[in-house]
C-alpha cells in the first residue's frame, strides 16, 4: 500500500491535475468585457479586436510601436529635489514613488526619446497614466522642457502624448508651477519655427489640459478619449445642469472645434509622419521600399581564339 500511496497515486494525480495558468495571459476589455489573449492584444497595439476600445498604452510600448524598428534613444532629464514638501498622507511621498517605480518599471511619469518615425527625425515625450495617474510633477516639467530643448537643438518636430489626471498634489504649488514653465518651453519651439504636435490619449485632464496639452500647433486625439479640465460630476454640481451625452469625449470636442483630428491608433504613425514632413518643408513620405532588383547573371568571359598553326611549306612533311 505504501508503494501505491506514495508513488502511483501522486503520479496519476499529476497527470490529471489542472495546470496553473499565469494571470497575465488574458486581459479583459473594460468596455465590452471580451477576454483578449495578451499576444493578440499587443500585436493590435492594445486596441480591443471586438469593440475597438483603445486601452492604456505605456510610453515604452508606444515608442516601440512608433519609432522605426522600435529603436529610440532616451533623452536625459535633470533630477528635481526629492520630496520638497515632506508630504505625507496615508503614505510618505517617497514610499509612493518607490511603489509606482516598482509597479511600472519606470523612473517617473514621463518618458522622453528621440529617433525616426517613417525616416523623419523627431523628439517625442509620453506620459504614463499608470505612474501615479500620470500626474504632472517637477520631474514631468523637467522632462517636457528637456524634450523641447533637444528638439530646438536638433531642429526636429516635438510630439507629446498626454495622459494625466492633473498636477501631483504631493508637490503642491511646485507641481502647478510646471504649467507656466512648459508654456515658456512651447514658446521657445514656436520662436525656433518647429512644429509642436499634441496627441491626447485617455484620459487627459486637470492642469495638463490647462497647459501644454492644449497649446499645440495641431491637436490629435485617440477615439473616445476623455479630455477636459474638471470632472463631469463637478461641472454638473457647479452649473446645476445635466451635460450632454458624450461630453468631454474626443468626438464631441472635435465636433465643437477643440481638436483637429481624431485618429485611430493604427493610423497614427502614418499621420504624424505626414504632418511632420509637411510642417518641416520636407519631401512627402516614402510609402514603402521597392524590392531590390534581381541580381543579373555574370556574363561568361569570351573564349580566347585558338592559335592557328603556321602553314607548312610545300615539299616538307607535316610533323
PDB file of C-alpha atoms in Angstrom:
ATOM      1  CA  UNK A   1       0.000   0.000   0.000  1.00  0.00           C
ATOM      2  CA  UNK A   2       2.859   2.352   0.709  1.00  0.00           C
ATOM      3  CA  UNK A   3       4.125   1.955  -2.875  1.00  0.00           C
ATOM      4  CA  UNK A   4       0.683   2.688  -4.278  1.00  0.00           C
ATOM      5  CA  UNK A   5       0.066   5.613  -1.949  1.00  0.00           C
ATOM      6  CA  UNK A   6       3.499   7.176  -2.207  1.00  0.00           C
ATOM      7  CA  UNK A   7       4.191   6.738  -5.917  1.00  0.00           C
ATOM      8  CA  UNK A   8       1.301   5.531  -8.086  1.00  0.00           C
ATOM      9  CA  UNK A   9      -1.428   7.816  -6.724  1.00  0.00           C
ATOM     10  CA  UNK A  10       0.661  11.052  -6.882  1.00  0.00           C
ATOM     11  CA  UNK A  11       1.731  10.134 -10.413  1.00  0.00           C
ATOM     12  CA  UNK A  12      -1.869   9.702 -11.550  1.00  0.00           C
ATOM     13  CA  UNK A  13      -2.920  12.918  -9.822  1.00  0.00           C
ATOM     14  CA  UNK A  14      -0.127  14.842 -11.542  1.00  0.00           C
ATOM     15  CA  UNK A  15      -1.280  13.604 -14.947  1.00  0.00           C
ATOM     16  CA  UNK A  16      -4.877  14.697 -14.440  1.00  0.00           C
ATOM     17  CA  UNK A  17      -4.338  17.726 -12.229  1.00  0.00           C
ATOM     18  CA  UNK A  18      -5.162  21.118 -13.612  1.00  0.00           C
ATOM     19  CA  UNK A  19      -2.181  23.190 -14.651  1.00  0.00           C
ATOM     20  CA  UNK A  20      -1.997  26.710 -13.309  1.00  0.00           C
ATOM     21  CA  UNK A  21      -2.352  29.421 -15.971  1.00  0.00           C
ATOM     22  CA  UNK A  22      -0.424  32.690 -15.454  1.00  0.00           C
ATOM     23  CA  UNK A  23      -2.720  35.604 -14.682  1.00  0.00           C
ATOM     24  CA  UNK A  24      -1.216  37.907 -17.316  1.00  0.00           C
ATOM     25  CA  UNK A  25      -2.040  35.674 -20.302  1.00  0.00           C
ATOM     26  CA  UNK A  26      -5.512  37.176 -20.732  1.00  0.00           C
ATOM     27  CA  UNK A  27      -6.828  40.701 -20.314  1.00  0.00           C
ATOM     28  CA  UNK A  28     -10.441  41.790 -20.059  1.00  0.00           C
ATOM     29  CA  UNK A  29     -11.583  44.709 -22.182  1.00  0.00           C
ATOM     30  CA  UNK A  30     -13.046  47.328 -19.805  1.00  0.00           C
ATOM     31  CA  UNK A  31     -15.544  48.442 -22.447  1.00  0.00           C
ATOM     32  CA  UNK A  32     -17.115  45.226 -23.767  1.00  0.00           C
ATOM     33  CA  UNK A  33     -15.783  42.596 -21.349  1.00  0.00           C
ATOM     34  CA  UNK A  34     -14.132  40.434 -24.025  1.00  0.00           C
ATOM     35  CA  UNK A  35     -11.203  38.315 -22.820  1.00  0.00           C
ATOM     36  CA  UNK A  36      -8.206  39.048 -25.054  1.00  0.00           C
ATOM     37  CA  UNK A  37      -5.030  36.982 -25.361  1.00  0.00           C
ATOM     38  CA  UNK A  38      -2.051  39.104 -24.370  1.00  0.00           C
ATOM     39  CA  UNK A  39      -0.044  38.470 -27.556  1.00  0.00           C
ATOM     40  CA  UNK A  40      -3.007  39.237 -29.791  1.00  0.00           C
ATOM     41  CA  UNK A  41      -3.691  42.420 -27.815  1.00  0.00           C
ATOM     42  CA  UNK A  42      -0.051  43.512 -28.017  1.00  0.00           C
ATOM     43  CA  UNK A  43       0.062  42.916 -31.783  1.00  0.00           C
ATOM     44  CA  UNK A  44      -3.105  45.035 -32.081  1.00  0.00           C
ATOM     45  CA  UNK A  45      -1.457  47.982 -30.228  1.00  0.00           C
ATOM     46  CA  UNK A  46      -3.620  47.457 -27.113  1.00  0.00           C
ATOM     47  CA  UNK A  47      -6.823  48.015 -29.080  1.00  0.00           C
ATOM     48  CA  UNK A  48      -9.716  45.622 -28.441  1.00  0.00           C
ATOM     49  CA  UNK A  49     -10.338  43.483 -31.512  1.00  0.00           C
ATOM     50  CA  UNK A  50     -14.039  43.186 -30.633  1.00  0.00           C
ATOM     51  CA  UNK A  51     -15.210  46.749 -29.843  1.00  0.00           C
ATOM     52  CA  UNK A  52     -12.131  48.777 -30.973  1.00  0.00           C
ATOM     53  CA  UNK A  53     -11.686  50.262 -27.494  1.00  0.00           C
ATOM     54  CA  UNK A  54      -8.268  51.919 -27.041  1.00  0.00           C
ATOM     55  CA  UNK A  55      -6.719  50.639 -23.816  1.00  0.00           C
ATOM     56  CA  UNK A  56      -3.862  52.273 -21.957  1.00  0.00           C
ATOM     57  CA  UNK A  57      -0.514  52.200 -23.718  1.00  0.00           C
ATOM     58  CA  UNK A  58       2.674  52.684 -21.701  1.00  0.00           C
ATOM     59  CA  UNK A  59       5.224  55.172 -23.116  1.00  0.00           C
ATOM     60  CA  UNK A  60       7.793  52.445 -23.766  1.00  0.00           C
ATOM     61  CA  UNK A  61       5.263  50.292 -25.632  1.00  0.00           C
ATOM     62  CA  UNK A  62       4.105  53.331 -27.593  1.00  0.00           C
ATOM     63  CA  UNK A  63       7.614  54.330 -28.600  1.00  0.00           C
ATOM     64  CA  UNK A  64       8.482  50.770 -29.604  1.00  0.00           C
ATOM     65  CA  UNK A  65       5.495  50.775 -31.972  1.00  0.00           C
ATOM     66  CA  UNK A  66       6.068  54.362 -33.132  1.00  0.00           C
ATOM     67  CA  UNK A  67       9.774  54.580 -33.939  1.00  0.00           C
ATOM     68  CA  UNK A  68      11.238  52.797 -36.948  1.00  0.00           C
ATOM     69  CA  UNK A  69      12.317  49.310 -35.937  1.00  0.00           C
ATOM     70  CA  UNK A  70      11.349  50.097 -32.338  1.00  0.00           C
ATOM     71  CA  UNK A  71      14.696  51.887 -31.937  1.00  0.00           C
ATOM     72  CA  UNK A  72      14.888  55.119 -29.939  1.00  0.00           C
ATOM     73  CA  UNK A  73      17.279  56.920 -27.608  1.00  0.00           C
ATOM     74  CA  UNK A  74      16.114  58.273 -24.268  1.00  0.00           C
ATOM     75  CA  UNK A  75      16.749  61.953 -23.570  1.00  0.00           C
ATOM     76  CA  UNK A  76      18.394  62.638 -20.225  1.00  0.00           C
ATOM     77  CA  UNK A  77      16.187  64.526 -17.761  1.00  0.00           C
ATOM     78  CA  UNK A  78      17.544  66.629 -14.847  1.00  0.00           C
ATOM     79  CA  UNK A  79      16.545  65.251 -11.447  1.00  0.00           C
ATOM     80  CA  UNK A  80      14.482  67.642  -9.267  1.00  0.00           C
ATOM     81  CA  UNK A  81      14.571  67.889  -5.482  1.00  0.00           C
ATOM     82  CA  UNK A  82      13.113  64.750  -3.929  1.00  0.00           C
ATOM     83  CA  UNK A  83      10.085  65.271  -1.656  1.00  0.00           C
ATOM     84  CA  UNK A  84      10.465  69.071  -1.361  1.00  0.00           C
ATOM     85  CA  UNK A  85       7.404  69.494   0.891  1.00  0.00           C
ATOM     86  CA  UNK A  86       7.981  66.340   3.039  1.00  0.00           C
ATOM     87  CA  UNK A  87       4.391  65.476   2.190  1.00  0.00           C
ATOM     88  CA  UNK A  88       2.663  62.629   3.986  1.00  0.00           C
ATOM     89  CA  UNK A  89      -0.908  61.402   3.708  1.00  0.00           C
ATOM     90  CA  UNK A  90      -1.658  57.707   4.239  1.00  0.00           C
ATOM     91  CA  UNK A  91       1.880  57.049   2.987  1.00  0.00           C
ATOM     92  CA  UNK A  92       5.047  59.069   2.715  1.00  0.00           C
ATOM     93  CA  UNK A  93       5.592  60.592  -0.731  1.00  0.00           C
ATOM     94  CA  UNK A  94       8.941  58.770  -1.297  1.00  0.00           C
ATOM     95  CA  UNK A  95       7.182  55.473  -0.490  1.00  0.00           C
ATOM     96  CA  UNK A  96       4.524  56.214  -3.119  1.00  0.00           C
ATOM     97  CA  UNK A  97       7.234  56.946  -5.685  1.00  0.00           C
ATOM     98  CA  UNK A  98       9.039  53.688  -4.914  1.00  0.00           C
ATOM     99  CA  UNK A  99       5.787  51.719  -5.196  1.00  0.00           C
ATOM    100  CA  UNK A 100       4.986  53.329  -8.562  1.00  0.00           C
ATOM    101  CA  UNK A 101       8.507  52.691  -9.832  1.00  0.00           C
ATOM    102  CA  UNK A 102       8.289  49.041  -8.820  1.00  0.00           C
ATOM    103  CA  UNK A 103       4.843  48.588 -10.389  1.00  0.00           C
ATOM    104  CA  UNK A 104       5.652  50.280 -13.728  1.00  0.00           C
ATOM    105  CA  UNK A 105       9.382  49.685 -14.080  1.00  0.00           C
ATOM    106  CA  UNK A 106       9.795  53.368 -14.997  1.00  0.00           C
ATOM    107  CA  UNK A 107      11.581  56.130 -13.116  1.00  0.00           C
ATOM    108  CA  UNK A 108       8.783  58.701 -13.436  1.00  0.00           C
ATOM    109  CA  UNK A 109       5.543  59.577 -15.204  1.00  0.00           C
ATOM    110  CA  UNK A 110       7.062  60.910 -18.449  1.00  0.00           C
ATOM    111  CA  UNK A 111       9.478  59.320 -20.905  1.00  0.00           C
ATOM    112  CA  UNK A 112      11.335  61.447 -23.491  1.00  0.00           C
ATOM    113  CA  UNK A 113      13.012  59.922 -26.537  1.00  0.00           C
ATOM    114  CA  UNK A 114      14.421  60.790 -29.933  1.00  0.00           C
ATOM    115  CA  UNK A 115      14.573  58.760 -33.120  1.00  0.00           C
ATOM    116  CA  UNK A 116      12.959  58.407 -36.537  1.00  0.00           C
ATOM    117  CA  UNK A 117       9.366  57.672 -37.487  1.00  0.00           C
ATOM    118  CA  UNK A 118       8.941  56.924 -41.161  1.00  0.00           C
ATOM    119  CA  UNK A 119      12.530  58.162 -41.678  1.00  0.00           C
ATOM    120  CA  UNK A 120      11.543  61.501 -40.145  1.00  0.00           C
ATOM    121  CA  UNK A 121      13.707  62.603 -37.177  1.00  0.00           C
ATOM    122  CA  UNK A 122      11.574  63.669 -34.200  1.00  0.00           C
ATOM    123  CA  UNK A 123      11.693  64.170 -30.442  1.00  0.00           C
ATOM    124  CA  UNK A 124       8.761  62.665 -28.525  1.00  0.00           C
ATOM    125  CA  UNK A 125       7.528  62.645 -24.928  1.00  0.00           C
ATOM    126  CA  UNK A 126       4.802  60.451 -23.451  1.00  0.00           C
ATOM    127  CA  UNK A 127       3.094  60.304 -20.060  1.00  0.00           C
ATOM    128  CA  UNK A 128       2.422  57.079 -18.190  1.00  0.00           C
ATOM    129  CA  UNK A 129      -1.020  57.122 -16.568  1.00  0.00           C
ATOM    130  CA  UNK A 130      -0.179  54.025 -14.526  1.00  0.00           C
ATOM    131  CA  UNK A 131       2.506  56.052 -12.689  1.00  0.00           C
ATOM    132  CA  UNK A 132       0.503  57.936 -10.021  1.00  0.00           C
ATOM    133  CA  UNK A 133      -2.133  58.790 -12.603  1.00  0.00           C
ATOM    134  CA  UNK A 134       0.407  60.360 -14.962  1.00  0.00           C
ATOM    135  CA  UNK A 135       0.342  63.364 -12.639  1.00  0.00           C
ATOM    136  CA  UNK A 136       2.344  66.453 -13.537  1.00  0.00           C
ATOM    137  CA  UNK A 137       5.299  66.760 -11.184  1.00  0.00           C
ATOM    138  CA  UNK A 138       8.547  68.693 -11.157  1.00  0.00           C
ATOM    139  CA  UNK A 139      10.161  65.758 -12.943  1.00  0.00           C
ATOM    140  CA  UNK A 140       7.459  65.816 -15.635  1.00  0.00           C
ATOM    141  CA  UNK A 141       8.082  69.534 -16.110  1.00  0.00           C
ATOM    142  CA  UNK A 142      11.826  68.934 -16.390  1.00  0.00           C
ATOM    143  CA  UNK A 143      11.207  66.098 -18.859  1.00  0.00           C
ATOM    144  CA  UNK A 144       8.950  68.232 -21.057  1.00  0.00           C
ATOM    145  CA  UNK A 145      11.489  71.069 -21.107  1.00  0.00           C
ATOM    146  CA  UNK A 146      14.377  68.674 -21.784  1.00  0.00           C
ATOM    147  CA  UNK A 147      12.481  67.333 -24.809  1.00  0.00           C
ATOM    148  CA  UNK A 148      11.731  70.840 -26.087  1.00  0.00           C
ATOM    149  CA  UNK A 149      15.357  71.918 -25.695  1.00  0.00           C
ATOM    150  CA  UNK A 150      16.532  68.795 -27.503  1.00  0.00           C
ATOM    151  CA  UNK A 151      14.082  69.466 -30.334  1.00  0.00           C
ATOM    152  CA  UNK A 152      15.387  73.038 -30.703  1.00  0.00           C
ATOM    153  CA  UNK A 153      18.982  71.842 -30.567  1.00  0.00           C
ATOM    154  CA  UNK A 154      18.436  69.158 -33.225  1.00  0.00           C
ATOM    155  CA  UNK A 155      15.855  71.233 -35.204  1.00  0.00           C
ATOM    156  CA  UNK A 156      13.243  68.492 -35.027  1.00  0.00           C
ATOM    157  CA  UNK A 157       9.455  68.417 -34.503  1.00  0.00           C
ATOM    158  CA  UNK A 158       8.276  67.828 -30.930  1.00  0.00           C
ATOM    159  CA  UNK A 159       5.462  65.319 -30.358  1.00  0.00           C
ATOM    160  CA  UNK A 160       3.836  64.914 -26.924  1.00  0.00           C
ATOM    161  CA  UNK A 161       1.441  62.128 -25.901  1.00  0.00           C
ATOM    162  CA  UNK A 162      -0.568  63.345 -22.904  1.00  0.00           C
ATOM    163  CA  UNK A 163      -2.267  61.127 -20.323  1.00  0.00           C
ATOM    164  CA  UNK A 164      -2.784  62.605 -16.875  1.00  0.00           C
ATOM    165  CA  UNK A 165      -5.146  63.209 -14.026  1.00  0.00           C
ATOM    166  CA  UNK A 166      -3.711  66.658 -13.336  1.00  0.00           C
ATOM    167  CA  UNK A 167      -0.969  68.100 -11.131  1.00  0.00           C
ATOM    168  CA  UNK A 168       0.606  65.969  -8.394  1.00  0.00           C
ATOM    169  CA  UNK A 169      -0.830  67.064  -5.077  1.00  0.00           C
ATOM    170  CA  UNK A 170       2.170  65.806  -3.082  1.00  0.00           C
ATOM    171  CA  UNK A 171       4.254  68.591  -4.633  1.00  0.00           C
ATOM    172  CA  UNK A 172       1.631  71.327  -4.229  1.00  0.00           C
ATOM    173  CA  UNK A 173       2.412  74.699  -5.807  1.00  0.00           C
ATOM    174  CA  UNK A 174       5.694  73.332  -7.183  1.00  0.00           C
ATOM    175  CA  UNK A 175       3.713  70.957  -9.411  1.00  0.00           C
ATOM    176  CA  UNK A 176       1.378  73.760 -10.504  1.00  0.00           C
ATOM    177  CA  UNK A 177       4.380  75.891 -11.460  1.00  0.00           C
ATOM    178  CA  UNK A 178       5.122  73.393 -14.249  1.00  0.00           C
ATOM    179  CA  UNK A 179       2.214  74.927 -16.178  1.00  0.00           C
ATOM    180  CA  UNK A 180       3.995  78.264 -16.880  1.00  0.00           C
ATOM    181  CA  UNK A 181       7.367  76.504 -17.263  1.00  0.00           C
ATOM    182  CA  UNK A 182       6.078  74.226 -20.026  1.00  0.00           C
ATOM    183  CA  UNK A 183       4.303  77.180 -21.663  1.00  0.00           C
ATOM    184  CA  UNK A 184       7.629  79.025 -21.915  1.00  0.00           C
ATOM    185  CA  UNK A 185       9.203  75.908 -23.471  1.00  0.00           C
ATOM    186  CA  UNK A 186       6.437  75.812 -26.101  1.00  0.00           C
ATOM    187  CA  UNK A 187       7.089  79.455 -26.929  1.00  0.00           C
ATOM    188  CA  UNK A 188      10.735  78.526 -27.410  1.00  0.00           C
ATOM    189  CA  UNK A 189       9.657  75.943 -30.010  1.00  0.00           C
ATOM    190  CA  UNK A 190       7.489  78.496 -31.799  1.00  0.00           C
ATOM    191  CA  UNK A 191      10.324  81.012 -31.956  1.00  0.00           C
ATOM    192  CA  UNK A 192      12.533  78.315 -33.476  1.00  0.00           C
ATOM    193  CA  UNK A 193       9.863  77.618 -36.111  1.00  0.00           C
ATOM    194  CA  UNK A 194       9.464  73.971 -35.080  1.00  0.00           C
ATOM    195  CA  UNK A 195       6.165  72.039 -35.077  1.00  0.00           C
ATOM    196  CA  UNK A 196       4.644  71.112 -31.716  1.00  0.00           C
ATOM    197  CA  UNK A 197       2.091  68.319 -32.069  1.00  0.00           C
ATOM    198  CA  UNK A 198      -0.033  67.029 -29.173  1.00  0.00           C
ATOM    199  CA  UNK A 199      -1.692  63.607 -29.143  1.00  0.00           C
ATOM    200  CA  UNK A 200      -4.303  63.491 -26.379  1.00  0.00           C
ATOM    201  CA  UNK A 201      -4.905  59.991 -25.027  1.00  0.00           C
ATOM    202  CA  UNK A 202      -7.327  58.670 -22.418  1.00  0.00           C
ATOM    203  CA  UNK A 203      -7.562  60.423 -20.013  1.00  0.00           C
ATOM    204  CA  UNK A 204      -6.124  63.961 -20.236  1.00  0.00           C
ATOM    205  CA  UNK A 205      -7.477  66.202 -17.505  1.00  0.00           C
ATOM    206  CA  UNK A 206      -6.606  68.889 -14.946  1.00  0.00           C
ATOM    207  CA  UNK A 207      -3.570  71.141 -15.169  1.00  0.00           C
ATOM    208  CA  UNK A 208      -2.137  69.211 -18.111  1.00  0.00           C
ATOM    209  CA  UNK A 209      -5.181  70.111 -20.211  1.00  0.00           C
ATOM    210  CA  UNK A 210      -4.908  73.676 -18.949  1.00  0.00           C
ATOM    211  CA  UNK A 211      -1.306  73.990 -20.135  1.00  0.00           C
ATOM    212  CA  UNK A 212       0.809  72.128 -22.684  1.00  0.00           C
ATOM    213  CA  UNK A 213      -1.892  69.676 -23.830  1.00  0.00           C
ATOM    214  CA  UNK A 214      -3.919  72.473 -25.437  1.00  0.00           C
ATOM    215  CA  UNK A 215      -1.112  74.685 -26.769  1.00  0.00           C
ATOM    216  CA  UNK A 216      -0.046  72.594 -29.755  1.00  0.00           C
ATOM    217  CA  UNK A 217       0.075  73.615 -33.381  1.00  0.00           C
ATOM    218  CA  UNK A 218      -2.017  70.513 -34.116  1.00  0.00           C
ATOM    219  CA  UNK A 219      -4.189  68.537 -31.677  1.00  0.00           C
ATOM    220  CA  UNK A 220      -4.927  64.875 -32.367  1.00  0.00           C
ATOM    221  CA  UNK A 221      -6.889  62.604 -30.031  1.00  0.00           C
ATOM    222  CA  UNK A 222      -7.403  58.873 -29.843  1.00  0.00           C
ATOM    223  CA  UNK A 223     -11.013  57.672 -30.217  1.00  0.00           C
ATOM    224  CA  UNK A 224     -13.288  58.113 -27.186  1.00  0.00           C
ATOM    225  CA  UNK A 225     -10.510  59.667 -25.088  1.00  0.00           C
ATOM    226  CA  UNK A 226     -11.677  61.645 -22.040  1.00  0.00           C
ATOM    227  CA  UNK A 227     -10.357  65.211 -22.336  1.00  0.00           C
ATOM    228  CA  UNK A 228     -11.249  68.054 -20.003  1.00  0.00           C
ATOM    229  CA  UNK A 229     -10.266  70.176 -17.023  1.00  0.00           C
ATOM    230  CA  UNK A 230     -12.741  69.352 -14.228  1.00  0.00           C
ATOM    231  CA  UNK A 231     -14.747  66.143 -13.982  1.00  0.00           C
ATOM    232  CA  UNK A 232     -18.256  65.831 -15.368  1.00  0.00           C
ATOM    233  CA  UNK A 233     -19.821  65.422 -11.921  1.00  0.00           C
ATOM    234  CA  UNK A 234     -18.062  68.543 -10.592  1.00  0.00           C
ATOM    235  CA  UNK A 235     -19.261  70.614 -13.556  1.00  0.00           C
ATOM    236  CA  UNK A 236     -22.855  69.397 -13.185  1.00  0.00           C
ATOM    237  CA  UNK A 237     -22.852  70.240  -9.485  1.00  0.00           C
ATOM    238  CA  UNK A 238     -21.433  73.686 -10.215  1.00  0.00           C
ATOM    239  CA  UNK A 239     -23.750  74.776 -13.027  1.00  0.00           C
ATOM    240  CA  UNK A 240     -26.679  72.630 -11.812  1.00  0.00           C
ATOM    241  CA  UNK A 241     -27.430  71.360 -15.291  1.00  0.00           C
ATOM    242  CA  UNK A 242     -27.138  67.987 -16.925  1.00  0.00           C
ATOM    243  CA  UNK A 243     -24.365  67.834 -19.506  1.00  0.00           C
ATOM    244  CA  UNK A 244     -24.963  66.389 -22.990  1.00  0.00           C
ATOM    245  CA  UNK A 245     -24.142  62.786 -23.752  1.00  0.00           C
ATOM    246  CA  UNK A 246     -20.514  62.225 -24.722  1.00  0.00           C
ATOM    247  CA  UNK A 247     -19.429  65.495 -23.122  1.00  0.00           C
ATOM    248  CA  UNK A 248     -15.590  65.751 -22.816  1.00  0.00           C
ATOM    249  CA  UNK A 249     -15.059  62.843 -25.187  1.00  0.00           C
ATOM    250  CA  UNK A 250     -12.761  63.216 -28.207  1.00  0.00           C
ATOM    251  CA  UNK A 251     -15.524  63.042 -30.814  1.00  0.00           C
ATOM    252  CA  UNK A 252     -17.605  65.706 -29.003  1.00  0.00           C
ATOM    253  CA  UNK A 253     -14.597  68.044 -28.774  1.00  0.00           C
ATOM    254  CA  UNK A 254     -13.837  67.501 -32.465  1.00  0.00           C
ATOM    255  CA  UNK A 255     -17.391  68.484 -33.415  1.00  0.00           C
ATOM    256  CA  UNK A 256     -17.077  71.659 -31.302  1.00  0.00           C
ATOM    257  CA  UNK A 257     -13.740  72.802 -32.701  1.00  0.00           C
ATOM    258  CA  UNK A 258     -11.428  71.873 -29.815  1.00  0.00           C
ATOM    259  CA  UNK A 259      -9.477  69.238 -31.793  1.00  0.00           C
ATOM    260  CA  UNK A 260      -8.100  68.949 -35.301  1.00  0.00           C
ATOM    261  CA  UNK A 261      -8.350  65.187 -35.726  1.00  0.00           C
ATOM    262  CA  UNK A 262      -9.480  62.001 -34.011  1.00  0.00           C
ATOM    263  CA  UNK A 263      -7.223  59.252 -35.299  1.00  0.00           C
ATOM    264  CA  UNK A 264      -7.172  55.511 -34.715  1.00  0.00           C
ATOM    265  CA  UNK A 265      -4.015  54.252 -33.043  1.00  0.00           C
ATOM    266  CA  UNK A 266      -3.118  52.082 -36.029  1.00  0.00           C
ATOM    267  CA  UNK A 267      -3.163  55.077 -38.371  1.00  0.00           C
ATOM    268  CA  UNK A 268      -1.471  57.497 -36.000  1.00  0.00           C
ATOM    269  CA  UNK A 269       2.118  56.867 -37.093  1.00  0.00           C
ATOM    270  CA  UNK A 270       1.325  57.465 -40.752  1.00  0.00           C
ATOM    271  CA  UNK A 271      -0.493  60.705 -39.919  1.00  0.00           C
ATOM    272  CA  UNK A 272       2.298  62.001 -37.679  1.00  0.00           C
ATOM    273  CA  UNK A 273       4.889  61.336 -40.382  1.00  0.00           C
ATOM    274  CA  UNK A 274       2.848  63.230 -42.990  1.00  0.00           C
ATOM    275  CA  UNK A 275       2.250  66.194 -40.657  1.00  0.00           C
ATOM    276  CA  UNK A 276       5.866  66.461 -39.507  1.00  0.00           C
ATOM    277  CA  UNK A 277       7.262  66.326 -43.023  1.00  0.00           C
ATOM    278  CA  UNK A 278       4.708  68.851 -44.276  1.00  0.00           C
ATOM    279  CA  UNK A 279       5.332  71.325 -41.456  1.00  0.00           C
ATOM    280  CA  UNK A 280       9.110  70.957 -41.774  1.00  0.00           C
ATOM    281  CA  UNK A 281       9.013  71.553 -45.538  1.00  0.00           C
ATOM    282  CA  UNK A 282      10.364  68.081 -46.290  1.00  0.00           C
ATOM    283  CA  UNK A 283       9.547  65.826 -49.220  1.00  0.00           C
ATOM    284  CA  UNK A 284       6.439  63.614 -48.929  1.00  0.00           C
ATOM    285  CA  UNK A 285       6.990  60.388 -47.002  1.00  0.00           C
ATOM    286  CA  UNK A 286       8.039  57.227 -48.777  1.00  0.00           C
ATOM    287  CA  UNK A 287       5.117  54.805 -48.724  1.00  0.00           C
ATOM    288  CA  UNK A 288       7.343  51.746 -48.972  1.00  0.00           C
ATOM    289  CA  UNK A 289      10.620  50.442 -50.202  1.00  0.00           C
ATOM    290  CA  UNK A 290      10.692  48.694 -53.562  1.00  0.00           C
ATOM    291  CA  UNK A 291      12.300  45.272 -53.546  1.00  0.00           C
ATOM    292  CA  UNK A 292      15.875  45.124 -54.713  1.00  0.00           C
ATOM    293  CA  UNK A 293      16.222  44.223 -58.405  1.00  0.00           C
ATOM    294  CA  UNK A 294      17.240  40.629 -59.077  1.00  0.00           C
ATOM    295  CA  UNK A 295      20.934  40.138 -59.490  1.00  0.00           C
ATOM    296  CA  UNK A 296      21.913  39.785 -63.141  1.00  0.00           C
ATOM    297  CA  UNK A 297      23.837  36.617 -64.007  1.00  0.00           C
ATOM    298  CA  UNK A 298      27.504  37.225 -64.529  1.00  0.00           C
ATOM    299  CA  UNK A 299      28.477  37.261 -68.188  1.00  0.00           C
ATOM    300  CA  UNK A 300      30.851  34.486 -69.170  1.00  0.00           C
ATOM    301  CA  UNK A 301      34.244  35.675 -70.382  1.00  0.00           C
ATOM    302  CA  UNK A 302      34.671  35.142 -74.146  1.00  0.00           C
ATOM    303  CA  UNK A 303      36.845  32.224 -75.049  1.00  0.00           C
ATOM    304  CA  UNK A 304      40.259  33.103 -76.435  1.00  0.00           C
ATOM    305  CA  UNK A 305      40.582  32.131 -80.136  1.00  0.00           C
ATOM    306  CA  UNK A 306      42.688  29.069 -80.766  1.00  0.00           C
ATOM    307  CA  UNK A 307      46.132  29.810 -82.208  1.00  0.00           C
ATOM    308  CA  UNK A 308      46.270  28.928 -85.860  1.00  0.00           C
ATOM    309  CA  UNK A 309      49.092  26.605 -86.919  1.00  0.00           C
ATOM    310  CA  UNK A 310      51.677  28.131 -89.206  1.00  0.00           C
ATOM    311  CA  UNK A 311      51.302  26.945 -92.809  1.00  0.00           C
ATOM    312  CA  UNK A 312      53.658  24.121 -93.790  1.00  0.00           C
ATOM    313  CA  UNK A 313      55.924  24.908 -96.786  1.00  0.00           C
ATOM    314  CA  UNK A 314      55.361  22.802 -99.826  1.00  0.00           C
ATOM    315  CA  UNK A 315      57.541  19.797-100.071  1.00  0.00           C
ATOM    316  CA  UNK A 316      58.050  19.460 -96.289  1.00  0.00           C
ATOM    317  CA  UNK A 317      56.282  16.703 -94.394  1.00  0.00           C
ATOM    318  CA  UNK A 318      53.841  17.656 -91.667  1.00  0.00           C
ATOM    319  CA  UNK A 319      55.051  16.846 -88.222  1.00  0.00           C
TER     320      UNK A 319
END
